[in-house]
Amino acid sequence: MTLENHLKQNERPADHHAESLKPDSCSFCSSNILLKWLLFFLFFGLMSYCFGQSSQQATIQGTVSGQDGKPLEFVHVYIKEGSAGTVTNNSGEFILKTKQTGAVTLAVSLLGFRNYTEQLNLEAGEHYDRSITLKEALLDLGNAQITASAFTTGDVESVTLSPIEVVTTPGAAADVFRAFQTFPGVSSVNEGSGLFVRGGDVSETKILLDQATVIHPYKYETPTGGIFGTIPPFLVSGTFFSTGGFPARYGNALSGVLSMQSLGMPEQNTIDLNLGLAAASAQVSTELIPGKLGVNMSGNQSFTKTMFELNGQANQFHKAPSSTDFNINAVYKPSAASTIKAFTYLTKNQVGVTVDEPSYQGNYTGDESNQLYNMQWSYLFDESSWLMKNSFSLNRFSSTSAMGVLDMTEKDETYKFRSDWERPLSDMLKLYTGGEAVHQKNIFTGRVPQDEEILGPDASFYQLDENYGSTRLAGYTELDIQPGYRWLINMGIRTDYYDLSESLTADPRLTVQYQLNKRTNVRVSTGLYHQYPQPYQFNTQTGNPELGPQQAVHYILGFEHENDLLHFRAEAYYKDYDQLVIEDEERQLTNRGYGDARGVDLFLRYSRFLQSRFNGWISYSFLQSERYQPRQTESSMVFESTLSDFDITHNLNVVGKFRIVDMIYGGLNYQYATGRPFTPVVDAYQPSGQNYYLPVEGPVNSKRLPDFHRLDLNLSYYLPLPKQQSITFYVSVSNVLNYKNINDYTYNNDYSNRSPVYSNYNRFFYAGVTANLNL
């Protein structure tokens, strides 16, 4: 745990009610239940390790060379069905030990060479010698990522950010979302975890885990995302993050996709313990039946009151932020060709904030509960080479928001079935196809103010008791084509049907890549993307039952060069929006909105964590975006084309990590961003017979907040122990220069005086210790 995991939301509480939802009163949320589950699985894992497993390992040893006979170093050698893997040394030699037995696939890969695979039948205690020759190739079609604007994490080729780098990035708060915010194409609109991609709203980026859609991916939700993501990085084995031009398999998203894969079969019994100023957590991985059944699980309990008291910020809360989460990921392999994963994630969050608004001074209280259940089955058909992945998931979310007249409970339930199929048709052609069915429910009960500016306990309100449901069906087909030695093409089409709008969309997409040499390529990409409104936006009172899908067209031109130490990317893009849902005077909501976003993204990276004494990256984004938006005047609603809400012209991140001496490591992260646009209040009026004022707004987004600056530092001491165990002590300081970033402005009761709302991220200290142990 690091500093930002435990800070409260920095959005104005008056806005928070728009998306904050209430938790169920289920027993899993109590820390006693969490502790019992952790102790049970820890005891079960220890017993399994001591009495049920064989200590013998199969050993695969050998060399890897090129066609010229020269040894190849840094070649990835691994078992496909598990997590055992290694790399060759400078003599091309490797030694791989694994507890897996029976039929396995030995895989060998290196950028610039064709992948090598071999079927082995392993027996415990046996030794296997191999001499492997890799054939040179510019790209292997079966392993190529023919897509624009994509970044990946995990133990795969072309890795950009590994899980260990997520947790060692200063200011990232051990959070995948925050780590990707340091990459180009993602704007820093505040200090939360929301992914704002190339001028788009946070809702335009979809989050997936093992094919399941994570409907509410943030903790302490706000209209701009949340304070941090719900899924910890070490629960994830691989990540695909696209800021545009993503292929047809991904849909119902206008701007971006973050697709994550959960952990696979554990190779050994391990436990990771963490204790910090504000939280305690534990993660246990145990192999119950070698090569057949394994369990990964973790739990976290935060206690932020002491931390905020030590940093002099306890007065901001009447109830300090707290969070409890727990997950179990069970992996079962009935055969070498089949894998079944059962993933469960449960979390509860609470916060109480003191607020000061023109119409209300008091307390805001929010509670959230999030549950994700997913069952995934993967199977490789040997005879036809089809790889199938099927999943069924349930995402249940609820929250309560209470402040003045506001007292609302919201609940979501989303059921999803997804099926993906792929197979190579030839050396030059690979097919992907599949589909999904999604049923979503929105439930609203309680009170909301009739005017969002008037929040006092005596204000007029609407009484809600509403239930909305929708069903979406989708299918896609893609082809990866290699028509020549230097060419790669991905082309596909996706269709979606949404029952509430009774509309069918067809989205063609195309990416063409030309390989200049082994390490350098250029790409062009274009495609049509649709995203449907939420079910509650179709209601007859405050929405419009005739809403249609929103639309965006992507155009991208990119250049990329990568060698052993350097990775450089440059992309220019244009995104054309149409049929966006905006407010309307006659129908409440319509598809009258349109706009565009255009810009350039640059990324330069040197080395990887622990690969050299120093590593890090620099990312820069230039963005210009416009939207057609409504503005409510005193007497009517007017429409105007102006800056989008998240038009961040310049966004710069500089991340550096270095070994100071021996096992002492340091890191820094400097962030700069142009101030976010905002709509100024130019006057106010007092409604007849009322004792409050309402604001008169000027042109939409005609002003900007001051520029954003922040420097984070961390220092850690890594203490290695026998048997690949370790203890790490760490301390971090966020916003070292104590820069007073302004997140928004607030006003007095008649709007005659404006005051800045400063970020809650003043200079902030955090410390803790982490232990990684083998059972």
PDB file of C-alpha atoms in Angstrom, residues 461-620:
ATOM      1  CA  PHE A 461     -37.065  17.155  -4.018  1.00  0.00           C
ATOM      2  CA  TYR A 462     -38.233  14.337  -6.263  1.00  0.00           C
ATOM      3  CA  GLN A 463     -39.195  11.010  -4.700  1.00  0.00           C
ATOM      4  CA  LEU A 464     -37.666   8.156  -6.711  1.00  0.00           C
ATOM      5  CA  ASP A 465     -38.755   4.543  -7.031  1.00  0.00           C
ATOM      6  CA  GLU A 466     -37.608   3.512 -10.490  1.00  0.00           C
ATOM      7  CA  ASN A 467     -36.370   0.344 -12.166  1.00  0.00           C
ATOM      8  CA  TYR A 468     -34.860   0.192 -15.664  1.00  0.00           C
ATOM      9  CA  GLY A 469     -33.575  -2.779 -17.629  1.00  0.00           C
ATOM     10  CA  SER A 470     -31.889  -3.353 -20.976  1.00  0.00           C
ATOM     11  CA  THR A 471     -30.446  -6.144 -23.127  1.00  0.00           C
ATOM     12  CA  ARG A 472     -27.594  -5.830 -25.625  1.00  0.00           C
ATOM     13  CA  LEU A 473     -26.509  -8.513 -28.116  1.00  0.00           C
ATOM     14  CA  ALA A 474     -23.231  -8.327 -30.056  1.00  0.00           C
ATOM     15  CA  GLY A 475     -21.134 -10.337 -32.502  1.00  0.00           C
ATOM     16  CA  TYR A 476     -17.829  -9.786 -34.304  1.00  0.00           C
ATOM     17  CA  THR A 477     -15.434 -11.310 -36.830  1.00  0.00           C
ATOM     18  CA  GLU A 478     -11.779 -10.350 -37.330  1.00  0.00           C
ATOM     19  CA  LEU A 479      -8.926 -11.451 -39.569  1.00  0.00           C
ATOM     20  CA  ASP A 480      -5.190 -11.003 -39.034  1.00  0.00           C
ATOM     21  CA  ILE A 481      -3.581 -11.086 -42.474  1.00  0.00           C
ATOM     22  CA  GLN A 482       0.102 -11.122 -43.449  1.00  0.00           C
ATOM     23  CA  PRO A 483       0.046 -10.512 -47.222  1.00  0.00           C
ATOM     24  CA  GLY A 484       3.798  -9.915 -47.435  1.00  0.00           C
ATOM     25  CA  TYR A 485       7.019 -10.172 -45.482  1.00  0.00           C
ATOM     26  CA  ARG A 486       6.693  -6.671 -44.049  1.00  0.00           C
ATOM     27  CA  TRP A 487       2.912  -6.212 -43.977  1.00  0.00           C
ATOM     28  CA  LEU A 488       0.350  -6.985 -41.267  1.00  0.00           C
ATOM     29  CA  ILE A 489      -3.370  -6.219 -41.508  1.00  0.00           C
ATOM     30  CA  ASN A 490      -6.195  -6.517 -38.990  1.00  0.00           C
ATOM     31  CA  MET A 491      -9.673  -6.087 -40.426  1.00  0.00           C
ATOM     32  CA  GLY A 492     -13.011  -6.817 -38.815  1.00  0.00           C
ATOM     33  CA  ILE A 493     -16.624  -5.884 -38.302  1.00  0.00           C
ATOM     34  CA  ARG A 494     -18.762  -5.719 -35.184  1.00  0.00           C
ATOM     35  CA  THR A 495     -22.542  -5.542 -34.783  1.00  0.00           C
ATOM     36  CA  ASP A 496     -24.529  -4.607 -31.661  1.00  0.00           C
ATOM     37  CA  TYR A 497     -28.283  -4.663 -31.032  1.00  0.00           C
ATOM     38  CA  TYR A 498     -29.822  -2.720 -28.104  1.00  0.00           C
ATOM     39  CA  ASP A 499     -33.426  -3.438 -27.195  1.00  0.00           C
ATOM     40  CA  LEU A 500     -34.267  -0.027 -25.661  1.00  0.00           C
ATOM     41  CA  SER A 501     -33.356   1.887 -28.808  1.00  0.00           C
ATOM     42  CA  GLU A 502     -34.350  -1.010 -31.103  1.00  0.00           C
ATOM     43  CA  SER A 503     -31.282  -0.242 -33.205  1.00  0.00           C
ATOM     44  CA  LEU A 504     -28.590  -2.352 -34.862  1.00  0.00           C
ATOM     45  CA  THR A 505     -25.114  -0.920 -35.443  1.00  0.00           C
ATOM     46  CA  ALA A 506     -22.391  -2.180 -37.803  1.00  0.00           C
ATOM     47  CA  ASP A 507     -18.820  -1.064 -37.059  1.00  0.00           C
ATOM     48  CA  PRO A 508     -16.088  -1.841 -39.643  1.00  0.00           C
ATOM     49  CA  ARG A 509     -12.473  -1.467 -38.437  1.00  0.00           C
ATOM     50  CA  LEU A 510      -9.084  -1.651 -40.127  1.00  0.00           C
ATOM     51  CA  THR A 511      -5.425  -1.435 -39.058  1.00  0.00           C
ATOM     52  CA  VAL A 512      -2.496  -1.743 -41.484  1.00  0.00           C
ATOM     53  CA  GLN A 513       1.078  -2.097 -40.228  1.00  0.00           C
ATOM     54  CA  TYR A 514       4.270  -1.934 -42.277  1.00  0.00           C
ATOM     55  CA  GLN A 515       7.508  -3.243 -40.757  1.00  0.00           C
ATOM     56  CA  LEU A 516      10.429  -0.987 -41.764  1.00  0.00           C
ATOM     57  CA  ASN A 517      12.859  -3.378 -40.063  1.00  0.00           C
ATOM     58  CA  LYS A 518      12.851  -5.838 -37.180  1.00  0.00           C
ATOM     59  CA  ARG A 519      12.336  -3.138 -34.569  1.00  0.00           C
ATOM     60  CA  THR A 520      10.526  -0.337 -36.391  1.00  0.00           C
ATOM     61  CA  ASN A 521       7.028  -0.081 -37.851  1.00  0.00           C
ATOM     62  CA  VAL A 522       4.444   2.423 -39.014  1.00  0.00           C
ATOM     63  CA  ARG A 523       0.686   1.946 -38.628  1.00  0.00           C
ATOM     64  CA  VAL A 524      -2.529   3.473 -39.883  1.00  0.00           C
ATOM     65  CA  SER A 525      -5.892   2.686 -38.324  1.00  0.00           C
ATOM     66  CA  THR A 526      -9.507   3.686 -38.749  1.00  0.00           C
ATOM     67  CA  GLY A 527     -12.821   2.410 -37.503  1.00  0.00           C
ATOM     68  CA  LEU A 528     -16.404   3.152 -36.502  1.00  0.00           C
ATOM     69  CA  TYR A 529     -17.363   2.919 -32.805  1.00  0.00           C
ATOM     70  CA  HIS A 530     -20.772   3.059 -31.113  1.00  0.00           C
ATOM     71  CA  GLN A 531     -21.788   3.271 -27.455  1.00  0.00           C
ATOM     72  CA  TYR A 532     -25.328   3.001 -26.085  1.00  0.00           C
ATOM     73  CA  PRO A 533     -26.814   5.258 -23.366  1.00  0.00           C
ATOM     74  CA  GLN A 534     -27.502   3.871 -19.885  1.00  0.00           C
ATOM     75  CA  PRO A 535     -30.961   2.307 -19.309  1.00  0.00           C
ATOM     76  CA  TYR A 536     -32.143   5.083 -16.952  1.00  0.00           C
ATOM     77  CA  GLN A 537     -31.572   7.682 -19.697  1.00  0.00           C
ATOM     78  CA  PHE A 538     -34.512   6.186 -21.647  1.00  0.00           C
ATOM     79  CA  ASN A 539     -37.148   7.055 -19.010  1.00  0.00           C
ATOM     80  CA  THR A 540     -39.997   9.337 -20.102  1.00  0.00           C
ATOM     81  CA  GLN A 541     -39.742  11.862 -17.223  1.00  0.00           C
ATOM     82  CA  THR A 542     -36.090  12.899 -17.132  1.00  0.00           C
ATOM     83  CA  GLY A 543     -34.752  11.178 -20.265  1.00  0.00           C
ATOM     84  CA  ASN A 544     -35.889  10.213 -23.743  1.00  0.00           C
ATOM     85  CA  PRO A 545     -37.175   6.746 -24.791  1.00  0.00           C
ATOM     86  CA  GLU A 546     -36.151   7.504 -28.402  1.00  0.00           C
ATOM     87  CA  LEU A 547     -32.406   7.877 -27.761  1.00  0.00           C
ATOM     88  CA  GLY A 548     -30.062   6.199 -30.218  1.00  0.00           C
ATOM     89  CA  PRO A 549     -26.435   5.015 -29.993  1.00  0.00           C
ATOM     90  CA  GLN A 550     -23.589   7.531 -29.758  1.00  0.00           C
ATOM     91  CA  GLN A 551     -20.920   7.393 -32.456  1.00  0.00           C
ATOM     92  CA  ALA A 552     -17.205   8.083 -32.977  1.00  0.00           C
ATOM     93  CA  VAL A 553     -14.856   7.557 -35.926  1.00  0.00           C
ATOM     94  CA  HIS A 554     -11.120   7.072 -35.235  1.00  0.00           C
ATOM     95  CA  TYR A 555      -8.262   7.981 -37.600  1.00  0.00           C
ATOM     96  CA  ILE A 556      -4.721   7.163 -36.355  1.00  0.00           C
ATOM     97  CA  LEU A 557      -1.209   7.347 -37.804  1.00  0.00           C
ATOM     98  CA  GLY A 558       1.602   5.900 -35.712  1.00  0.00           C
ATOM     99  CA  PHE A 559       5.348   5.201 -35.657  1.00  0.00           C
ATOM    100  CA  GLU A 560       7.105   2.815 -33.244  1.00  0.00           C
ATOM    101  CA  HIS A 561      10.726   1.772 -32.627  1.00  0.00           C
ATOM    102  CA  GLU A 562      11.882  -0.624 -29.919  1.00  0.00           C
ATOM    103  CA  ASN A 563      15.231  -2.222 -29.071  1.00  0.00           C
ATOM    104  CA  ASP A 564      16.642  -3.878 -25.959  1.00  0.00           C
ATOM    105  CA  LEU A 565      16.719  -0.620 -23.943  1.00  0.00           C
ATOM    106  CA  LEU A 566      14.743   2.043 -25.815  1.00  0.00           C
ATOM    107  CA  HIS A 567      11.070   2.173 -26.781  1.00  0.00           C
ATOM    108  CA  PHE A 568       9.751   5.177 -28.739  1.00  0.00           C
ATOM    109  CA  ARG A 569       6.202   5.747 -29.992  1.00  0.00           C
ATOM    110  CA  ALA A 570       4.578   8.684 -31.767  1.00  0.00           C
ATOM    111  CA  GLU A 571       0.926   8.866 -32.845  1.00  0.00           C
ATOM    112  CA  ALA A 572      -1.260  11.492 -34.443  1.00  0.00           C
ATOM    113  CA  TYR A 573      -5.035  11.015 -34.256  1.00  0.00           C
ATOM    114  CA  TYR A 574      -8.386  12.542 -35.112  1.00  0.00           C
ATOM    115  CA  LYS A 575     -11.627  11.418 -33.460  1.00  0.00           C
ATOM    116  CA  ASP A 576     -14.974  12.583 -34.889  1.00  0.00           C
ATOM    117  CA  TYR A 577     -17.997  12.422 -32.540  1.00  0.00           C
ATOM    118  CA  ASP A 578     -21.660  12.420 -33.567  1.00  0.00           C
ATOM    119  CA  GLN A 579     -25.082  11.656 -32.051  1.00  0.00           C
ATOM    120  CA  LEU A 580     -23.846  12.327 -28.514  1.00  0.00           C
ATOM    121  CA  VAL A 581     -26.438  12.425 -25.731  1.00  0.00           C
ATOM    122  CA  ILE A 582     -26.860  15.952 -24.330  1.00  0.00           C
ATOM    123  CA  GLU A 583     -29.541  17.856 -22.393  1.00  0.00           C
ATOM    124  CA  ASP A 584     -32.419  19.362 -24.343  1.00  0.00           C
ATOM    125  CA  GLU A 585     -35.125  21.832 -23.395  1.00  0.00           C
ATOM    126  CA  GLU A 586     -37.994  19.892 -24.993  1.00  0.00           C
ATOM    127  CA  ARG A 587     -37.083  16.190 -24.571  1.00  0.00           C
ATOM    128  CA  GLN A 588     -34.734  16.377 -21.534  1.00  0.00           C
ATOM    129  CA  LEU A 589     -32.115  14.372 -23.488  1.00  0.00           C
ATOM    130  CA  THR A 590     -31.409  14.087 -27.226  1.00  0.00           C
ATOM    131  CA  ASN A 591     -28.730  12.837 -29.635  1.00  0.00           C
ATOM    132  CA  ARG A 592     -27.959  16.386 -30.834  1.00  0.00           C
ATOM    133  CA  GLY A 593     -24.385  16.406 -29.535  1.00  0.00           C
ATOM    134  CA  TYR A 594     -21.304  16.285 -31.746  1.00  0.00           C
ATOM    135  CA  GLY A 595     -17.629  17.247 -31.602  1.00  0.00           C
ATOM    136  CA  ASP A 596     -14.088  16.151 -32.314  1.00  0.00           C
ATOM    137  CA  ALA A 597     -10.698  15.516 -30.689  1.00  0.00           C
ATOM    138  CA  ARG A 598      -7.305  15.716 -32.355  1.00  0.00           C
ATOM    139  CA  GLY A 599      -3.764  15.543 -31.071  1.00  0.00           C
ATOM    140  CA  VAL A 600      -0.341  13.927 -30.865  1.00  0.00           C
ATOM    141  CA  ASP A 601       0.941  11.395 -28.304  1.00  0.00           C
ATOM    142  CA  LEU A 602       4.669  10.780 -27.653  1.00  0.00           C
ATOM    143  CA  PHE A 603       6.234   8.064 -25.494  1.00  0.00           C
ATOM    144  CA  LEU A 604       9.921   7.400 -24.763  1.00  0.00           C
ATOM    145  CA  ARG A 605      11.008   4.655 -22.419  1.00  0.00           C
ATOM    146  CA  TYR A 606      14.462   3.561 -21.267  1.00  0.00           C
ATOM    147  CA  SER A 607      15.022   0.030 -19.915  1.00  0.00           C
ATOM    148  CA  ARG A 608      12.757  -1.881 -17.514  1.00  0.00           C
ATOM    149  CA  PHE A 609      12.581  -2.251 -13.758  1.00  0.00           C
ATOM    150  CA  LEU A 610      15.687  -4.079 -12.422  1.00  0.00           C
ATOM    151  CA  GLN A 611      17.031  -4.537 -15.975  1.00  0.00           C
ATOM    152  CA  SER A 612      19.499  -1.688 -15.457  1.00  0.00           C
ATOM    153  CA  ARG A 613      20.550   0.706 -12.707  1.00  0.00           C
ATOM    154  CA  PHE A 614      18.122   3.317 -14.055  1.00  0.00           C
ATOM    155  CA  ASN A 615      14.825   2.998 -15.895  1.00  0.00           C
ATOM    156  CA  GLY A 616      11.860   5.202 -16.621  1.00  0.00           C
ATOM    157  CA  TRP A 617       9.751   6.890 -19.266  1.00  0.00           C
ATOM    158  CA  ILE A 618       8.572  10.260 -20.536  1.00  0.00           C
ATOM    159  CA  SER A 619       5.117  10.705 -22.037  1.00  0.00           C
ATOM    160  CA  TYR A 620       3.625  13.817 -23.595  1.00  0.00           C
TER     161      TYR A 620
END
